[in-house]
């Protein structure tokens, strides 16, 4: 988290909400590659573990990342 300003700032606070979004369009794009996907998964696991050490979950959702809360996902973040 230290290499990204937003999560690093959130880590200094008392509470945070994290969300990891997997966009299907990215997985089928020319930018996607098995090595890059493996690296992303490794990063997600490290982030999940770091957040868990603080008692915070890392929900994972599949869908299009869009501006605004509650758009693009059919399920609640509480799960």
mmCIF file of C-alpha atoms in Angstrom:
data_model
loop_
_atom_site.group_PDB
_atom_site.id
_atom_site.type_symbol
_atom_site.label_atom_id
_atom_site.label_comp_id
_atom_site.label_asym_id
_atom_site.label_seq_id
_atom_site.Cartn_x
_atom_site.Cartn_y
_atom_site.Cartn_z
ATOM 1 C CA UNK A 1 0.000 0.000 0.000
ATOM 2 C CA UNK A 2 2.920 2.337 0.524
ATOM 3 C CA UNK A 3 3.435 2.849 -3.206
ATOM 4 C CA UNK A 4 -0.045 4.281 -3.792
ATOM 5 C CA UNK A 5 -0.984 7.588 -2.160
ATOM 6 C CA UNK A 6 -4.696 6.929 -1.562
ATOM 7 C CA UNK A 7 -4.383 3.621 0.338
ATOM 8 C CA UNK A 8 -1.316 4.916 2.162
ATOM 9 C CA UNK A 9 -3.316 7.902 3.397
ATOM 10 C CA UNK A 10 -6.260 5.701 4.363
ATOM 11 C CA UNK A 11 -3.915 3.428 6.329
ATOM 12 C CA UNK A 12 -3.063 6.345 8.621
ATOM 13 C CA UNK A 13 -6.723 6.756 9.656
ATOM 14 C CA UNK A 14 -8.836 4.837 12.140
ATOM 15 C CA UNK A 15 -11.244 3.356 9.592
ATOM 16 C CA UNK A 16 -11.241 2.612 5.904
ATOM 17 C CA UNK A 17 -13.309 0.876 3.268
ATOM 18 C CA UNK A 18 -11.508 -1.037 0.556
ATOM 19 C CA UNK A 19 -12.933 -2.589 -2.584
ATOM 20 C CA UNK A 20 -11.105 -4.623 -5.208
ATOM 21 C CA UNK A 21 -12.822 -4.562 -8.604
ATOM 22 C CA UNK A 22 -12.138 -7.078 -11.354
ATOM 23 C CA UNK A 23 -13.335 -5.710 -14.678
ATOM 24 C CA UNK A 24 -14.171 -8.476 -17.198
ATOM 25 C CA UNK A 25 -13.433 -6.103 -20.097
ATOM 26 C CA UNK A 26 -9.862 -5.684 -18.830
ATOM 27 C CA UNK A 27 -9.363 -9.442 -18.624
ATOM 28 C CA UNK A 28 -10.147 -9.765 -22.337
ATOM 29 C CA UNK A 29 -8.263 -6.637 -23.422
ATOM 30 C CA UNK A 30 -4.880 -6.559 -25.189
ATOM 31 C CA UNK A 31 -3.394 -5.213 -21.921
ATOM 32 C CA UNK A 32 -4.265 -8.447 -20.145
ATOM 33 C CA UNK A 33 -1.703 -11.235 -19.973
ATOM 34 C CA UNK A 34 -1.445 -14.279 -17.658
ATOM 35 C CA UNK A 35 1.742 -12.874 -16.056
ATOM 36 C CA UNK A 36 0.070 -9.520 -15.425
ATOM 37 C CA UNK A 37 -3.020 -11.240 -14.006
ATOM 38 C CA UNK A 38 -0.792 -13.350 -11.711
ATOM 39 C CA UNK A 39 0.972 -10.183 -10.520
ATOM 40 C CA UNK A 40 -2.386 -8.508 -9.874
ATOM 41 C CA UNK A 41 -3.574 -11.516 -7.875
ATOM 42 C CA UNK A 42 -0.349 -11.456 -5.839
ATOM 43 C CA UNK A 43 -0.903 -7.758 -5.094
ATOM 44 C CA UNK A 44 -4.526 -8.395 -4.122
ATOM 45 C CA UNK A 45 -3.479 -11.106 -1.684
ATOM 46 C CA UNK A 46 -0.869 -8.802 -0.118
ATOM 47 C CA UNK A 47 -3.434 -6.010 0.193
ATOM 48 C CA UNK A 48 -6.011 -8.393 1.682
ATOM 49 C CA UNK A 49 -3.479 -9.603 4.258
ATOM 50 C CA UNK A 50 -2.384 -6.073 5.163
ATOM 51 C CA UNK A 51 -5.986 -4.974 5.625
ATOM 52 C CA UNK A 52 -6.853 -8.112 7.607
ATOM 53 C CA UNK A 53 -4.025 -7.288 10.021
ATOM 54 C CA UNK A 54 -5.964 -4.075 10.748
ATOM 55 C CA UNK A 55 -9.276 -5.907 11.039
ATOM 56 C CA UNK A 56 -10.532 -4.691 7.655
ATOM 57 C CA UNK A 57 -11.999 -6.885 4.920
ATOM 58 C CA UNK A 58 -11.225 -6.612 1.215
ATOM 59 C CA UNK A 59 -14.422 -7.314 -0.713
ATOM 60 C CA UNK A 60 -13.846 -8.401 -4.311
ATOM 61 C CA UNK A 61 -16.450 -7.584 -6.952
ATOM 62 C CA UNK A 62 -16.602 -8.347 -10.643
ATOM 63 C CA UNK A 63 -18.088 -5.704 -12.899
ATOM 64 C CA UNK A 64 -17.422 -2.411 -14.573
ATOM 65 C CA UNK A 65 -15.828 0.218 -12.350
ATOM 66 C CA UNK A 66 -17.973 3.327 -12.720
ATOM 67 C CA UNK A 67 -18.173 6.674 -10.955
ATOM 68 C CA UNK A 68 -20.604 6.778 -8.056
ATOM 69 C CA UNK A 69 -21.452 4.353 -5.265
ATOM 70 C CA UNK A 70 -23.695 1.391 -5.915
ATOM 71 C CA UNK A 71 -23.469 1.504 -9.706
ATOM 72 C CA UNK A 72 -22.325 -1.488 -11.707
ATOM 73 C CA UNK A 73 -22.733 -4.170 -9.045
ATOM 74 C CA UNK A 74 -25.747 -6.255 -8.168
ATOM 75 C CA UNK A 75 -24.697 -7.254 -4.659
ATOM 76 C CA UNK A 76 -24.118 -5.316 -1.435
ATOM 77 C CA UNK A 77 -20.675 -4.498 -0.123
ATOM 78 C CA UNK A 78 -21.631 -5.926 3.276
ATOM 79 C CA UNK A 79 -21.114 -9.483 2.069
#
